[in-house]
Short mmCIF file of C-alpha atoms and ligand atoms in Angstrom, two decimals:
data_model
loop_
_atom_site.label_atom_id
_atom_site.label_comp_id
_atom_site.label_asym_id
_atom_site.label_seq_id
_atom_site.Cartn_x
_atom_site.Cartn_y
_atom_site.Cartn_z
CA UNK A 1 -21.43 -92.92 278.11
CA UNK A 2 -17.95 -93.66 278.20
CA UNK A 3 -17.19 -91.40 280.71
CA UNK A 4 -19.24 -92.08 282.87
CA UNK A 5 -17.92 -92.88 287.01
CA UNK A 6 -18.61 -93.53 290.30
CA UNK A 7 -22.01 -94.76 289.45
CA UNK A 8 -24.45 -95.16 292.36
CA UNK A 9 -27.10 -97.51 290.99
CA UNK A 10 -30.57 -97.37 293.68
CA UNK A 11 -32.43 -100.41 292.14
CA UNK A 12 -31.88 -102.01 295.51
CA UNK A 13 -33.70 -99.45 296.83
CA UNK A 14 -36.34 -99.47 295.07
CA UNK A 15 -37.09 -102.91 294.82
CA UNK A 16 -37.18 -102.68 298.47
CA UNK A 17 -39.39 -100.08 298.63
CA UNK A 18 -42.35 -101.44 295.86
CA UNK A 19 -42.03 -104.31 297.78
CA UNK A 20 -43.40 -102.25 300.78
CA UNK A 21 -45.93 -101.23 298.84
CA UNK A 22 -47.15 -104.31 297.62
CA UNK A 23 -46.93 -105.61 300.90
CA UNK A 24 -49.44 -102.92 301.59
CA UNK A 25 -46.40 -101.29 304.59
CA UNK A 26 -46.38 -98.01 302.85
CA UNK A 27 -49.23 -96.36 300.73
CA UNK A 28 -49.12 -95.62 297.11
CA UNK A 29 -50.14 -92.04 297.87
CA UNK A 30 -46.69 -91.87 299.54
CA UNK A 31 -44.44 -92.90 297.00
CA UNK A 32 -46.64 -91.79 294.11
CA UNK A 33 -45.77 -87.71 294.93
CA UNK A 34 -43.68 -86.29 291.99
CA UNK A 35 -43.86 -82.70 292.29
CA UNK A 36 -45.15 -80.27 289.15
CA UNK A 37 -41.81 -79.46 288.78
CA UNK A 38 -40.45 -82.77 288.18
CA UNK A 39 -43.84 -84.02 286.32
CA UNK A 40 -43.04 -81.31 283.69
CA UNK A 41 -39.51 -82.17 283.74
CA UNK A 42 -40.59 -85.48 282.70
CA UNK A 43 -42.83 -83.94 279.83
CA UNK A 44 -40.56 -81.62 278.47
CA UNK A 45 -37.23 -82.92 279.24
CA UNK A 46 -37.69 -86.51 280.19
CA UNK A 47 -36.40 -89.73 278.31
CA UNK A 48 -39.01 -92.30 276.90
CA UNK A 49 -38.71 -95.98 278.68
CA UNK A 50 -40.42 -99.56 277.03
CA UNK A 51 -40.61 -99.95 280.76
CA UNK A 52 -44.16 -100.09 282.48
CA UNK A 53 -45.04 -98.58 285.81
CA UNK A 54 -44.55 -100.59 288.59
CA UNK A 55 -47.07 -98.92 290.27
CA UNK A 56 -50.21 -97.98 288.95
CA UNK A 57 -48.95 -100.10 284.81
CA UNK A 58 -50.63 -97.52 283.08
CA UNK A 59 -48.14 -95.86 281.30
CA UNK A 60 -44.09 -95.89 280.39
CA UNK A 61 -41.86 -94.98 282.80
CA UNK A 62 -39.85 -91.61 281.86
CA UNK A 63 -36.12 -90.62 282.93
CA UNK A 64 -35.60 -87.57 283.91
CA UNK A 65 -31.35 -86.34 284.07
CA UNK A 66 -30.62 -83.68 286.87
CA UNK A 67 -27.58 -82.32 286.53
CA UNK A 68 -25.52 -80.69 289.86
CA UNK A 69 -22.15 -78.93 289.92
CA UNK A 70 -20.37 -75.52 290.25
CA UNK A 71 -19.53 -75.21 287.20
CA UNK A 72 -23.22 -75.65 286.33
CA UNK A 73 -23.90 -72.02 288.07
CA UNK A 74 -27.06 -70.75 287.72
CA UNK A 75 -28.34 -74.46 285.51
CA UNK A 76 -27.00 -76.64 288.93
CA UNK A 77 -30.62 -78.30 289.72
CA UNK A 78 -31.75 -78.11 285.95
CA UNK A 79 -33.14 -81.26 284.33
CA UNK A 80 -31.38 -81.39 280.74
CA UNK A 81 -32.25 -84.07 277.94
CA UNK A 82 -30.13 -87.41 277.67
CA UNK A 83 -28.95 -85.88 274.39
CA UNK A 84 -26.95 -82.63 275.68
CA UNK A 85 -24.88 -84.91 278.71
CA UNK A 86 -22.45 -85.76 276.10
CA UNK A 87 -22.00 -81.84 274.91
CA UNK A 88 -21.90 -80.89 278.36
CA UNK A 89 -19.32 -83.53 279.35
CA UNK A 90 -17.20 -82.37 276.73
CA UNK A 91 -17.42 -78.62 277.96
CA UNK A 92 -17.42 -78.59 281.95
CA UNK A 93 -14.68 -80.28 284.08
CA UNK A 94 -17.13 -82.94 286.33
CA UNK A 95 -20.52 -82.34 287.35
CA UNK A 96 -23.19 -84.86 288.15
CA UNK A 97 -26.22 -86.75 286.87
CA UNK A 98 -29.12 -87.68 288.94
CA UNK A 99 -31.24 -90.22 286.78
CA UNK A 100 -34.77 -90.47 288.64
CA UNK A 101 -37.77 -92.78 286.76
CA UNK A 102 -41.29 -90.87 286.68
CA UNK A 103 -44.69 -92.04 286.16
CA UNK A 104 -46.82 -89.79 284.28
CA UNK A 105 -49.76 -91.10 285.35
CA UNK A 106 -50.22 -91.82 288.49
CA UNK A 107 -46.55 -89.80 289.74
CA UNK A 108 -44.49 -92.59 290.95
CA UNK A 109 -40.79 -91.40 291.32
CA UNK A 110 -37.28 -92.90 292.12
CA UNK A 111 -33.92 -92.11 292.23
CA UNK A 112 -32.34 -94.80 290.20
CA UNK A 113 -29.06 -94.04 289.92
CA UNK A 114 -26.34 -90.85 290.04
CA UNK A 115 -23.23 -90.11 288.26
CA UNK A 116 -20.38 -88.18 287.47
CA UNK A 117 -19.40 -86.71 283.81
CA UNK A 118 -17.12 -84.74 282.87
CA UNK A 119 -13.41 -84.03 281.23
CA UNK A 120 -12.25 -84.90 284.55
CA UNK A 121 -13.52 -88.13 283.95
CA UNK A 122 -10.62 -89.08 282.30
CA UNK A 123 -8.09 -89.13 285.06
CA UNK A 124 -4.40 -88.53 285.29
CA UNK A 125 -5.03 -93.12 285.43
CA UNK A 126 -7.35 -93.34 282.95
CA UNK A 127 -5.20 -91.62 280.63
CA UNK A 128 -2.37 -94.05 280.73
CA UNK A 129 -4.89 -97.09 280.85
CA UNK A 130 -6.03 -95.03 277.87
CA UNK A 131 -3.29 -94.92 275.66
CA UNK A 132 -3.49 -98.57 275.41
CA UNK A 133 -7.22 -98.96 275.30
CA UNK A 134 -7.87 -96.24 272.92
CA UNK A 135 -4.88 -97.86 270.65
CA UNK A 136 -6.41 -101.55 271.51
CA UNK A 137 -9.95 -100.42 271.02
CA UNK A 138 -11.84 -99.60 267.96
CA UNK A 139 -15.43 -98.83 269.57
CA UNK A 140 -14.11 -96.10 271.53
CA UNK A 141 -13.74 -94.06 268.89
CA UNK A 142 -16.92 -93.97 267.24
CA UNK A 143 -18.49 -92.77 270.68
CA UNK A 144 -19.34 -89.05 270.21
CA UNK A 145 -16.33 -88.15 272.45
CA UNK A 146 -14.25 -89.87 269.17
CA UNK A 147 -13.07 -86.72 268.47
CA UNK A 148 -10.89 -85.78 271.59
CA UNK A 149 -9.51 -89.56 271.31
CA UNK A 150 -8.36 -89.09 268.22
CA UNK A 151 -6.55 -85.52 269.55
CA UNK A 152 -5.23 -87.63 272.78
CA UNK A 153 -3.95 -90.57 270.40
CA UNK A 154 -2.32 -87.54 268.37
CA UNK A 155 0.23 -86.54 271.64
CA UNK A 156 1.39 -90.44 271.51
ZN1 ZN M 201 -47.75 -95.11 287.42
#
């Protein structure tokens, strides 16, 4: 997503920590504890992987996208499809994305990365970067945020 920022990416983190567990430091029971809540997050809300488990290899890994923020109100904490980010980035200011990996099968769970969205994204900076890029750049405009470049390359 274009407007993505300040990305916090975990897969240090995690590599770290499977490597504990192969290592046989820390238990699989311990890292393998995704709640109901976030299981059926995963189910109903959660974004199909190609990648295995690195745990137990019997099924796909699933995302699952928290999203935090007060202009969230009463959804702050909510896990929302991959497909309704981009509408909500378009309507709220900033808020942010917690991406965490589940295992269906045997409950392995990470934090993999976090993010912010938002029309804030597009800063004050951004903006005059912007003019240029959006002018310069052809790709940016068939992103599903294409619209509101077009409106911002209108004011030029
Ligand atoms: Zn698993």
């Amino acid at each position: 997503m274009r407007t993505q920022r300040q990305v916090v990416d975990y897969s240090l983190q995690k590599r770290a920590l499977l490597r504990d567990v192969h290592n046989g430091k820390i238990g699989t029971l311990e890292v393998c504890d995704a709640s109901p809540y976030l299981k059926n997050a995963a189910r109903f809300h959660g974004e199909p992987t190609d990648e295995r488990c690195p745990i137990c290899r019997r099924d796909n890994l699933t995302l699952v996208h928290y999203i935090y923020g007060d202009e969230l109100k009463q959804s702050a904490g909510q896990a929302r499809k991959l497909a309704e980010l981009p509408v909500l980035a378009m309507t709220l200011r900033e808020f942010q994305v917690f991406v965490v990996e589940v295992c269906q099968s045997c409950a392995w769970n990470h934090l993999i990365e976090q993010y912010l969205l938002g029309r804030d994204a597009l800063t004050a900076d951004e903006l005059d970067k912007g003019a240029a890029a959006v002018a310069a750049s052809a790709s940016g405009r068939h992103r599903e945020t294409g619209s509101s470049s077009h409106r911002r390359e209108g004011r030029q």
